[in-house]
Amino acid sequence: AAHDAALQRRVKAVVPTPAPLNFPQLHNYMATLALERRLEFYFWAHADNYVLSLQAGRDLGKDVIDCLRAQTERVPAWGMVLFSYDHLAAFRTRAVVQVPWDPHVFQYGSECDVYGRLRDAGYEAKACKVHLSYDMKRVVGITDQHTWSQTKALLEEEKELKVGRNQWREAAMSPAEQASRK
């Protein structure tokens, strides 16, 4: 990613990790960078998720920042703000520095672990609904040339596609189990 010219035009900086990191180590690394850069919070987004503003013409970045400002006014002790569960999340730097992610807890369990420990330390978890969230099962050719409506239509069509990471599990289900899920 550090050598991708198109990505470089879109983001301020691509920061390579010093070594391969597991999920909790990556979060601790991001918190360290945020602390060094004196950032109040940092964002995390699932790589297999696409976020889209709620309406055409909305500025998703502005909506997210406005939500964080409102949360800070209402709940000064927020530790994380979740947007569509944790598909997109903001973590308060001071909270994650005080309550770091445990690198010995497996990837998905680590999220539950740190969320609970943040709450135990007095930090609140809040939620904001400022975007549509799509769990992606494959790469979709969305470009800057697509309008908001075209993008949403592609994502809605993709949402109905029954392929991807859970296909192996669904194929292994008995007919009775498949019927019980409908």
PDB file of N, CA and C in Angstrom, residues 14-112:
ATOM      1  N   VAL A  14       0.504   6.588   4.449  1.00  0.00           N
ATOM      2  CA  VAL A  14       0.402   5.155   4.678  1.00  0.00           C
ATOM      3  C   VAL A  14       1.532   4.816   5.636  1.00  0.00           C
ATOM      4  N   VAL A  15       1.190   4.266   6.784  1.00  0.00           N
ATOM      5  CA  VAL A  15       2.176   3.982   7.822  1.00  0.00           C
ATOM      6  C   VAL A  15       2.399   2.475   7.892  1.00  0.00           C
ATOM      7  N   PRO A  16       3.538   2.014   7.422  1.00  0.00           N
ATOM      8  CA  PRO A  16       3.799   0.571   7.533  1.00  0.00           C
ATOM      9  C   PRO A  16       4.091   0.192   8.986  1.00  0.00           C
ATOM     10  N   THR A  17       3.705  -1.009   9.360  1.00  0.00           N
ATOM     11  CA  THR A  17       4.006  -1.489  10.708  1.00  0.00           C
ATOM     12  C   THR A  17       5.461  -1.925  10.765  1.00  0.00           C
ATOM     13  N   PRO A  18       6.072  -1.903  11.929  1.00  0.00           N
ATOM     14  CA  PRO A  18       7.476  -2.289  12.049  1.00  0.00           C
ATOM     15  C   PRO A  18       7.699  -3.790  11.848  1.00  0.00           C
ATOM     16  N   ALA A  19       6.639  -4.579  11.991  1.00  0.00           N
ATOM     17  CA  ALA A  19       6.706  -6.035  11.859  1.00  0.00           C
ATOM     18  C   ALA A  19       5.276  -6.521  11.641  1.00  0.00           C
ATOM     19  N   PRO A  20       5.092  -7.763  11.220  1.00  0.00           N
ATOM     20  CA  PRO A  20       3.724  -8.279  11.161  1.00  0.00           C
ATOM     21  C   PRO A  20       3.089  -8.241  12.555  1.00  0.00           C
ATOM     22  N   LEU A  21       1.852  -7.756  12.619  1.00  0.00           N
ATOM     23  CA  LEU A  21       1.162  -7.607  13.900  1.00  0.00           C
ATOM     24  C   LEU A  21      -0.156  -8.361  13.870  1.00  0.00           C
ATOM     25  N   ASN A  22      -0.539  -8.928  15.022  1.00  0.00           N
ATOM     26  CA  ASN A  22      -1.869  -9.503  15.104  1.00  0.00           C
ATOM     27  C   ASN A  22      -2.862  -8.369  15.353  1.00  0.00           C
ATOM     28  N   PHE A  23      -4.129  -8.708  15.383  1.00  0.00           N
ATOM     29  CA  PHE A  23      -5.190  -7.698  15.483  1.00  0.00           C
ATOM     30  C   PHE A  23      -5.037  -6.794  16.717  1.00  0.00           C
ATOM     31  N   PRO A  24      -4.898  -7.342  17.923  1.00  0.00           N
ATOM     32  CA  PRO A  24      -4.741  -6.462  19.083  1.00  0.00           C
ATOM     33  C   PRO A  24      -3.434  -5.658  19.046  1.00  0.00           C
ATOM     34  N   GLN A  25      -2.363  -6.254  18.547  1.00  0.00           N
ATOM     35  CA  GLN A  25      -1.103  -5.514  18.443  1.00  0.00           C
ATOM     36  C   GLN A  25      -1.253  -4.331  17.491  1.00  0.00           C
ATOM     37  N   LEU A  26      -1.998  -4.529  16.405  1.00  0.00           N
ATOM     38  CA  LEU A  26      -2.223  -3.447  15.455  1.00  0.00           C
ATOM     39  C   LEU A  26      -2.969  -2.295  16.121  1.00  0.00           C
ATOM     40  N   HIS A  27      -3.982  -2.609  16.932  1.00  0.00           N
ATOM     41  CA  HIS A  27      -4.707  -1.548  17.636  1.00  0.00           C
ATOM     42  C   HIS A  27      -3.796  -0.806  18.611  1.00  0.00           C
ATOM     43  N   ASN A  28      -2.970  -1.528  19.317  1.00  0.00           N
ATOM     44  CA  ASN A  28      -2.040  -0.866  20.245  1.00  0.00           C
ATOM     45  C   ASN A  28      -1.037  -0.002  19.485  1.00  0.00           C
ATOM     46  N   TYR A  29      -0.606  -0.472  18.324  1.00  0.00           N
ATOM     47  CA  TYR A  29       0.310   0.310  17.492  1.00  0.00           C
ATOM     48  C   TYR A  29      -0.371   1.601  17.027  1.00  0.00           C
ATOM     49  N   MET A  30      -1.635   1.487  16.585  1.00  0.00           N
ATOM     50  CA  MET A  30      -2.364   2.684  16.157  1.00  0.00           C
ATOM     51  C   MET A  30      -2.553   3.655  17.320  1.00  0.00           C
ATOM     52  N   ALA A  31      -2.823   3.145  18.508  1.00  0.00           N
ATOM     53  CA  ALA A  31      -2.970   4.018  19.677  1.00  0.00           C
ATOM     54  C   ALA A  31      -1.652   4.720  19.986  1.00  0.00           C
ATOM     55  N   THR A  32      -0.546   4.003  19.840  1.00  0.00           N
ATOM     56  CA  THR A  32       0.771   4.603  20.065  1.00  0.00           C
ATOM     57  C   THR A  32       1.023   5.723  19.060  1.00  0.00           C
ATOM     58  N   LEU A  33       0.712   5.469  17.795  1.00  0.00           N
ATOM     59  CA  LEU A  33       0.868   6.518  16.782  1.00  0.00           C
ATOM     60  C   LEU A  33      -0.017   7.716  17.088  1.00  0.00           C
ATOM     61  N   ALA A  34      -1.265   7.461  17.474  1.00  0.00           N
ATOM     62  CA  ALA A  34      -2.184   8.552  17.810  1.00  0.00           C
ATOM     63  C   ALA A  34      -1.670   9.359  18.992  1.00  0.00           C
ATOM     64  N   LEU A  35      -1.098   8.676  19.991  1.00  0.00           N
ATOM     65  CA  LEU A  35      -0.536   9.366  21.153  1.00  0.00           C
ATOM     66  C   LEU A  35       0.662  10.216  20.734  1.00  0.00           C
ATOM     67  N   GLU A  36       1.562   9.641  19.952  1.00  0.00           N
ATOM     68  CA  GLU A  36       2.738  10.384  19.479  1.00  0.00           C
ATOM     69  C   GLU A  36       2.342  11.610  18.666  1.00  0.00           C
ATOM     70  N   ARG A  37       1.269  11.499  17.922  1.00  0.00           N
ATOM     71  CA  ARG A  37       0.827  12.591  17.053  1.00  0.00           C
ATOM     72  C   ARG A  37      -0.179  13.514  17.745  1.00  0.00           C
ATOM     73  N   ARG A  38      -0.405  13.253  19.028  1.00  0.00           N
ATOM     74  CA  ARG A  38      -1.319  14.050  19.851  1.00  0.00           C
ATOM     75  C   ARG A  38      -2.733  14.114  19.267  1.00  0.00           C
ATOM     76  N   LEU A  39      -3.206  12.961  18.795  1.00  0.00           N
ATOM     77  CA  LEU A  39      -4.557  12.866  18.261  1.00  0.00           C
ATOM     78  C   LEU A  39      -5.510  12.449  19.371  1.00  0.00           C
ATOM     79  N   GLU A  40      -6.661  13.069  19.422  1.00  0.00           N
ATOM     80  CA  GLU A  40      -7.642  12.741  20.459  1.00  0.00           C
ATOM     81  C   GLU A  40      -8.249  11.355  20.234  1.00  0.00           C
ATOM     82  N   PHE A  41      -8.387  10.953  18.985  1.00  0.00           N
ATOM     83  CA  PHE A  41      -8.972   9.661  18.658  1.00  0.00           C
ATOM     84  C   PHE A  41      -8.397   9.173  17.339  1.00  0.00           C
ATOM     85  N   TYR A  42      -8.638   7.894  17.067  1.00  0.00           N
ATOM     86  CA  TYR A  42      -8.267   7.328  15.768  1.00  0.00           C
ATOM     87  C   TYR A  42      -9.409   6.429  15.311  1.00  0.00           C
ATOM     88  N   PHE A  43      -9.418   6.165  14.027  1.00  0.00           N
ATOM     89  CA  PHE A  43     -10.479   5.345  13.438  1.00  0.00           C
ATOM     90  C   PHE A  43      -9.971   3.960  13.088  1.00  0.00           C
ATOM     91  N   TRP A  44     -10.902   3.024  13.117  1.00  0.00           N
ATOM     92  CA  TRP A  44     -10.658   1.657  12.658  1.00  0.00           C
ATOM     93  C   TRP A  44     -11.849   1.270  11.792  1.00  0.00           C
ATOM     94  N   ALA A  45     -11.576   0.630  10.669  1.00  0.00           N
ATOM     95  CA  ALA A  45     -12.654   0.115   9.824  1.00  0.00           C
ATOM     96  C   ALA A  45     -12.302  -1.297   9.398  1.00  0.00           C
ATOM     97  N   HIS A  46     -13.297  -2.138   9.375  1.00  0.00           N
ATOM     98  CA  HIS A  46     -13.088  -3.490   8.875  1.00  0.00           C
ATOM     99  C   HIS A  46     -12.741  -3.418   7.396  1.00  0.00           C
ATOM    100  N   ALA A  47     -11.769  -4.191   6.985  1.00  0.00           N
ATOM    101  CA  ALA A  47     -11.333  -4.185   5.594  1.00  0.00           C
ATOM    102  C   ALA A  47     -12.377  -4.793   4.668  1.00  0.00           C
ATOM    103  N   ASP A  48     -13.276  -5.595   5.195  1.00  0.00           N
ATOM    104  CA  ASP A  48     -14.295  -6.241   4.370  1.00  0.00           C
ATOM    105  C   ASP A  48     -15.645  -5.536   4.491  1.00  0.00           C
ATOM    106  N   ASN A  49     -15.610  -4.226   4.674  1.00  0.00           N
ATOM    107  CA  ASN A  49     -16.819  -3.449   4.842  1.00  0.00           C
ATOM    108  C   ASN A  49     -16.741  -2.205   3.975  1.00  0.00           C
ATOM    109  N   TYR A  50     -17.867  -1.798   3.432  1.00  0.00           N
ATOM    110  CA  TYR A  50     -17.939  -0.570   2.642  1.00  0.00           C
ATOM    111  C   TYR A  50     -18.921   0.355   3.342  1.00  0.00           C
ATOM    112  N   VAL A  51     -18.506   1.584   3.596  1.00  0.00           N
ATOM    113  CA  VAL A  51     -19.392   2.557   4.223  1.00  0.00           C
ATOM    114  C   VAL A  51     -19.765   3.619   3.194  1.00  0.00           C
ATOM    115  N   LEU A  52     -21.020   4.006   3.237  1.00  0.00           N
ATOM    116  CA  LEU A  52     -21.569   4.966   2.286  1.00  0.00           C
ATOM    117  C   LEU A  52     -22.429   5.947   3.070  1.00  0.00           C
ATOM    118  N   SER A  53     -22.344   7.218   2.714  1.00  0.00           N
ATOM    119  CA  SER A  53     -23.161   8.213   3.415  1.00  0.00           C
ATOM    120  C   SER A  53     -24.640   7.841   3.309  1.00  0.00           C
ATOM    121  N   LEU A  54     -25.435   8.320   4.242  1.00  0.00           N
ATOM    122  CA  LEU A  54     -26.859   7.983   4.276  1.00  0.00           C
ATOM    123  C   LEU A  54     -27.622   8.507   3.060  1.00  0.00           C
ATOM    124  N   GLN A  55     -27.153   9.625   2.522  1.00  0.00           N
ATOM    125  CA  GLN A  55     -27.847  10.248   1.401  1.00  0.00           C
ATOM    126  C   GLN A  55     -26.834  10.796   0.403  1.00  0.00           C
ATOM    127  N   ALA A  56     -27.265  10.906  -0.837  1.00  0.00           N
ATOM    128  CA  ALA A  56     -26.429  11.528  -1.859  1.00  0.00           C
ATOM    129  C   ALA A  56     -26.103  12.956  -1.438  1.00  0.00           C
ATOM    130  N   GLY A  57     -24.900  13.372  -1.676  1.00  0.00           N
ATOM    131  CA  GLY A  57     -24.498  14.741  -1.357  1.00  0.00           C
ATOM    132  C   GLY A  57     -24.035  14.947   0.071  1.00  0.00           C
ATOM    133  N   ARG A  58     -24.220  13.961   0.933  1.00  0.00           N
ATOM    134  CA  ARG A  58     -23.744  14.088   2.323  1.00  0.00           C
ATOM    135  C   ARG A  58     -22.243  13.861   2.362  1.00  0.00           C
ATOM    136  N   ASP A  59     -21.570  14.539   3.249  1.00  0.00           N
ATOM    137  CA  ASP A  59     -20.138  14.370   3.458  1.00  0.00           C
ATOM    138  C   ASP A  59     -19.957  13.430   4.642  1.00  0.00           C
ATOM    139  N   LEU A  60     -19.633  12.179   4.360  1.00  0.00           N
ATOM    140  CA  LEU A  60     -19.514  11.173   5.415  1.00  0.00           C
ATOM    141  C   LEU A  60     -18.477  11.580   6.461  1.00  0.00           C
ATOM    142  N   GLY A  61     -17.347  12.089   6.023  1.00  0.00           N
ATOM    143  CA  GLY A  61     -16.311  12.508   6.973  1.00  0.00           C
ATOM    144  C   GLY A  61     -16.817  13.583   7.920  1.00  0.00           C
ATOM    145  N   LYS A  62     -17.508  14.577   7.385  1.00  0.00           N
ATOM    146  CA  LYS A  62     -18.066  15.643   8.217  1.00  0.00           C
ATOM    147  C   LYS A  62     -19.111  15.086   9.175  1.00  0.00           C
ATOM    148  N   ASP A  63     -19.971  14.183   8.675  1.00  0.00           N
ATOM    149  CA  ASP A  63     -21.001  13.601   9.538  1.00  0.00           C
ATOM    150  C   ASP A  63     -20.377  12.824  10.697  1.00  0.00           C
ATOM    151  N   VAL A  64     -19.310  12.090  10.424  1.00  0.00           N
ATOM    152  CA  VAL A  64     -18.630  11.318  11.473  1.00  0.00           C
ATOM    153  C   VAL A  64     -18.024  12.266  12.512  1.00  0.00           C
ATOM    154  N   ILE A  65     -17.327  13.298  12.056  1.00  0.00           N
ATOM    155  CA  ILE A  65     -16.703  14.258  12.985  1.00  0.00           C
ATOM    156  C   ILE A  65     -17.770  14.996  13.783  1.00  0.00           C
ATOM    157  N   ASP A  66     -18.859  15.401  13.136  1.00  0.00           N
ATOM    158  CA  ASP A  66     -19.958  16.061  13.861  1.00  0.00           C
ATOM    159  C   ASP A  66     -20.522  15.149  14.946  1.00  0.00           C
ATOM    160  N   CYS A  67     -20.648  13.868  14.642  1.00  0.00           N
ATOM    161  CA  CYS A  67     -21.138  12.908  15.624  1.00  0.00           C
ATOM    162  C   CYS A  67     -20.177  12.815  16.809  1.00  0.00           C
ATOM    163  N   LEU A  68     -18.882  12.754  16.522  1.00  0.00           N
ATOM    164  CA  LEU A  68     -17.895  12.672  17.612  1.00  0.00           C
ATOM    165  C   LEU A  68     -17.923  13.932  18.472  1.00  0.00           C
ATOM    166  N   ARG A  69     -18.076  15.074  17.858  1.00  0.00           N
ATOM    167  CA  ARG A  69     -18.183  16.325  18.636  1.00  0.00           C
ATOM    168  C   ARG A  69     -19.414  16.285  19.542  1.00  0.00           C
ATOM    169  N   ALA A  70     -20.534  15.832  18.996  1.00  0.00           N
ATOM    170  CA  ALA A  70     -21.767  15.742  19.788  1.00  0.00           C
ATOM    171  C   ALA A  70     -21.603  14.745  20.934  1.00  0.00           C
ATOM    172  N   GLN A  71     -20.955  13.613  20.673  1.00  0.00           N
ATOM    173  CA  GLN A  71     -20.724  12.621  21.737  1.00  0.00           C
ATOM    174  C   GLN A  71     -19.838  13.208  22.829  1.00  0.00           C
ATOM    175  N   THR A  72     -18.832  13.962  22.447  1.00  0.00           N
ATOM    176  CA  THR A  72     -17.924  14.561  23.427  1.00  0.00           C
ATOM    177  C   THR A  72     -18.664  15.555  24.320  1.00  0.00           C
ATOM    178  N   GLU A  73     -19.599  16.289  23.742  1.00  0.00           N
ATOM    179  CA  GLU A  73     -20.401  17.223  24.548  1.00  0.00           C
ATOM    180  C   GLU A  73     -21.343  16.482  25.489  1.00  0.00           C
ATOM    181  N   ARG A  74     -22.004  15.438  24.984  1.00  0.00           N
ATOM    182  CA  ARG A  74     -22.981  14.700  25.786  1.00  0.00           C
ATOM    183  C   ARG A  74     -22.333  13.751  26.776  1.00  0.00           C
ATOM    184  N   VAL A  75     -21.269  13.078  26.342  1.00  0.00           N
ATOM    185  CA  VAL A  75     -20.634  12.026  27.145  1.00  0.00           C
ATOM    186  C   VAL A  75     -19.112  12.236  27.099  1.00  0.00           C
ATOM    187  N   PRO A  76     -18.585  13.100  27.960  1.00  0.00           N
ATOM    188  CA  PRO A  76     -17.153  13.381  27.909  1.00  0.00           C
ATOM    189  C   PRO A  76     -16.263  12.149  28.106  1.00  0.00           C
ATOM    190  N   ALA A  77     -16.773  11.121  28.756  1.00  0.00           N
ATOM    191  CA  ALA A  77     -15.946   9.937  29.045  1.00  0.00           C
ATOM    192  C   ALA A  77     -16.157   8.817  28.021  1.00  0.00           C
ATOM    193  N   TRP A  78     -16.385   9.168  26.749  1.00  0.00           N
ATOM    194  CA  TRP A  78     -16.534   8.087  25.774  1.00  0.00           C
ATOM    195  C   TRP A  78     -15.157   7.491  25.470  1.00  0.00           C
ATOM    196  N   GLY A  79     -15.140   6.193  25.289  1.00  0.00           N
ATOM    197  CA  GLY A  79     -13.906   5.492  24.945  1.00  0.00           C
ATOM    198  C   GLY A  79     -13.906   5.009  23.514  1.00  0.00           C
ATOM    199  N   MET A  80     -15.108   4.725  23.026  1.00  0.00           N
ATOM    200  CA  MET A  80     -15.238   4.335  21.625  1.00  0.00           C
ATOM    201  C   MET A  80     -16.627   4.716  21.146  1.00  0.00           C
ATOM    202  N   VAL A  81     -16.685   5.024  19.859  1.00  0.00           N
ATOM    203  CA  VAL A  81     -17.953   5.296  19.200  1.00  0.00           C
ATOM    204  C   VAL A  81     -18.027   4.326  18.030  1.00  0.00           C
ATOM    205  N   LEU A  82     -19.101   3.555  18.015  1.00  0.00           N
ATOM    206  CA  LEU A  82     -19.290   2.547  16.979  1.00  0.00           C
ATOM    207  C   LEU A  82     -20.274   3.060  15.935  1.00  0.00           C
ATOM    208  N   PHE A  83     -19.929   2.866  14.683  1.00  0.00           N
ATOM    209  CA  PHE A  83     -20.764   3.247  13.560  1.00  0.00           C
ATOM    210  C   PHE A  83     -21.157   1.942  12.861  1.00  0.00           C
ATOM    211  N   SER A  84     -22.441   1.570  12.914  1.00  0.00           N
ATOM    212  CA  SER A  84     -22.900   0.273  12.387  1.00  0.00           C
ATOM    213  C   SER A  84     -22.095  -0.846  13.027  1.00  0.00           C
ATOM    214  N   TYR A  85     -22.409  -1.088  14.275  1.00  0.00           N
ATOM    215  CA  TYR A  85     -21.650  -2.009  15.114  1.00  0.00           C
ATOM    216  C   TYR A  85     -20.214  -1.480  15.156  1.00  0.00           C
ATOM    217  N   ASP A  86     -19.254  -2.310  14.841  1.00  0.00           N
ATOM    218  CA  ASP A  86     -17.875  -1.811  14.832  1.00  0.00           C
ATOM    219  C   ASP A  86     -17.281  -1.851  13.430  1.00  0.00           C
ATOM    220  N   HIS A  87     -18.137  -1.828  12.406  1.00  0.00           N
ATOM    221  CA  HIS A  87     -17.612  -1.815  11.041  1.00  0.00           C
ATOM    222  C   HIS A  87     -16.756  -0.590  10.816  1.00  0.00           C
ATOM    223  N   LEU A  88     -17.134   0.501  11.419  1.00  0.00           N
ATOM    224  CA  LEU A  88     -16.329   1.707  11.482  1.00  0.00           C
ATOM    225  C   LEU A  88     -16.387   2.143  12.940  1.00  0.00           C
ATOM    226  N   ALA A  89     -15.251   2.431  13.518  1.00  0.00           N
ATOM    227  CA  ALA A  89     -15.223   2.803  14.933  1.00  0.00           C
ATOM    228  C   ALA A  89     -14.194   3.890  15.171  1.00  0.00           C
ATOM    229  N   ALA A  90     -14.480   4.726  16.145  1.00  0.00           N
ATOM    230  CA  ALA A  90     -13.512   5.719  16.625  1.00  0.00           C
ATOM    231  C   ALA A  90     -13.117   5.310  18.039  1.00  0.00           C
ATOM    232  N   PHE A  91     -11.833   5.285  18.294  1.00  0.00           N
ATOM    233  CA  PHE A  91     -11.319   4.961  19.630  1.00  0.00           C
ATOM    234  C   PHE A  91     -10.634   6.180  20.205  1.00  0.00           C
ATOM    235  N   ARG A  92     -10.968   6.511  21.433  1.00  0.00           N
ATOM    236  CA  ARG A  92     -10.334   7.619  22.137  1.00  0.00           C
ATOM    237  C   ARG A  92      -8.927   7.193  22.516  1.00  0.00           C
ATOM    238  N   THR A  93      -7.947   7.950  22.105  1.00  0.00           N
ATOM    239  CA  THR A  93      -6.554   7.579  22.313  1.00  0.00           C
ATOM    240  C   THR A  93      -6.242   7.351  23.781  1.00  0.00           C
ATOM    241  N   ARG A  94      -6.643   8.274  24.648  1.00  0.00           N
ATOM    242  CA  ARG A  94      -6.310   8.132  26.068  1.00  0.00           C
ATOM    243  C   ARG A  94      -6.943   6.880  26.667  1.00  0.00           C
ATOM    244  N   ALA A  95      -8.118   6.483  26.176  1.00  0.00           N
ATOM    245  CA  ALA A  95      -8.779   5.291  26.698  1.00  0.00           C
ATOM    246  C   ALA A  95      -8.002   4.039  26.321  1.00  0.00           C
ATOM    247  N   VAL A  96      -7.580   3.952  25.057  1.00  0.00           N
ATOM    248  CA  VAL A  96      -6.872   2.754  24.599  1.00  0.00           C
ATOM    249  C   VAL A  96      -5.457   2.706  25.164  1.00  0.00           C
ATOM    250  N   VAL A  97      -4.858   3.847  25.432  1.00  0.00           N
ATOM    251  CA  VAL A  97      -3.545   3.852  26.089  1.00  0.00           C
ATOM    252  C   VAL A  97      -3.688   3.355  27.526  1.00  0.00           C
ATOM    253  N   GLN A  98      -4.753   3.766  28.205  1.00  0.00           N
ATOM    254  CA  GLN A  98      -4.998   3.325  29.582  1.00  0.00           C
ATOM    255  C   GLN A  98      -5.423   1.858  29.625  1.00  0.00           C
ATOM    256  N   VAL A  99      -6.208   1.442  28.648  1.00  0.00           N
ATOM    257  CA  VAL A  99      -6.739   0.073  28.608  1.00  0.00           C
ATOM    258  C   VAL A  99      -6.324  -0.538  27.267  1.00  0.00           C
ATOM    259  N   PRO A 100      -5.094  -0.985  27.154  1.00  0.00           N
ATOM    260  CA  PRO A 100      -4.624  -1.492  25.860  1.00  0.00           C
ATOM    261  C   PRO A 100      -5.280  -2.817  25.486  1.00  0.00           C
ATOM    262  N   TRP A 101      -5.238  -3.103  24.201  1.00  0.00           N
ATOM    263  CA  TRP A 101      -5.720  -4.380  23.697  1.00  0.00           C
ATOM    264  C   TRP A 101      -4.784  -5.474  24.184  1.00  0.00           C
ATOM    265  N   ASP A 102      -5.324  -6.607  24.553  1.00  0.00           N
ATOM    266  CA  ASP A 102      -4.531  -7.733  25.038  1.00  0.00           C
ATOM    267  C   ASP A 102      -4.071  -8.564  23.837  1.00  0.00           C
ATOM    268  N   PRO A 103      -2.765  -8.572  23.545  1.00  0.00           N
ATOM    269  CA  PRO A 103      -2.280  -9.287  22.361  1.00  0.00           C
ATOM    270  C   PRO A 103      -2.381 -10.803  22.461  1.00  0.00           C
ATOM    271  N   HIS A 104      -2.748 -11.312  23.628  1.00  0.00           N
ATOM    272  CA  HIS A 104      -2.867 -12.759  23.813  1.00  0.00           C
ATOM    273  C   HIS A 104      -4.293 -13.272  23.614  1.00  0.00           C
ATOM    274  N   VAL A 105      -5.221 -12.362  23.367  1.00  0.00           N
ATOM    275  CA  VAL A 105      -6.608 -12.761  23.123  1.00  0.00           C
ATOM    276  C   VAL A 105      -6.801 -12.833  21.611  1.00  0.00           C
ATOM    277  N   PHE A 106      -7.400 -13.935  21.147  1.00  0.00           N
ATOM    278  CA  PHE A 106      -7.605 -14.155  19.714  1.00  0.00           C
ATOM    279  C   PHE A 106      -8.383 -13.011  19.086  1.00  0.00           C
ATOM    280  N   GLN A 107      -8.161 -12.808  17.807  1.00  0.00           N
ATOM    281  CA  GLN A 107      -8.670 -11.671  17.041  1.00  0.00           C
ATOM    282  C   GLN A 107     -10.081 -11.253  17.402  1.00  0.00           C
ATOM    283  N   TYR A 108     -11.085 -12.070  17.150  1.00  0.00           N
ATOM    284  CA  TYR A 108     -12.460 -11.629  17.377  1.00  0.00           C
ATOM    285  C   TYR A 108     -12.781 -11.525  18.857  1.00  0.00           C
ATOM    286  N   GLY A 109     -12.216 -12.382  19.659  1.00  0.00           N
ATOM    287  CA  GLY A 109     -12.410 -12.283  21.099  1.00  0.00           C
ATOM    288  C   GLY A 109     -11.780 -11.029  21.669  1.00  0.00           C
ATOM    289  N   SER A 110     -10.734 -10.530  21.013  1.00  0.00           N
ATOM    290  CA  SER A 110     -10.044  -9.342  21.524  1.00  0.00           C
ATOM    291  C   SER A 110     -10.943  -8.119  21.496  1.00  0.00           C
ATOM    292  N   GLU A 111     -11.838  -8.040  20.525  1.00  0.00           N
ATOM    293  CA  GLU A 111     -12.761  -6.908  20.471  1.00  0.00           C
ATOM    294  C   GLU A 111     -13.676  -6.914  21.693  1.00  0.00           C
ATOM    295  N   CYS A 112     -14.286  -8.059  21.961  1.00  0.00           N
ATOM    296  CA  CYS A 112     -15.174  -8.173  23.125  1.00  0.00           C
ATOM    297  C   CYS A 112     -14.406  -7.897  24.420  1.00  0.00           C
TER     298      CYS A 112
END
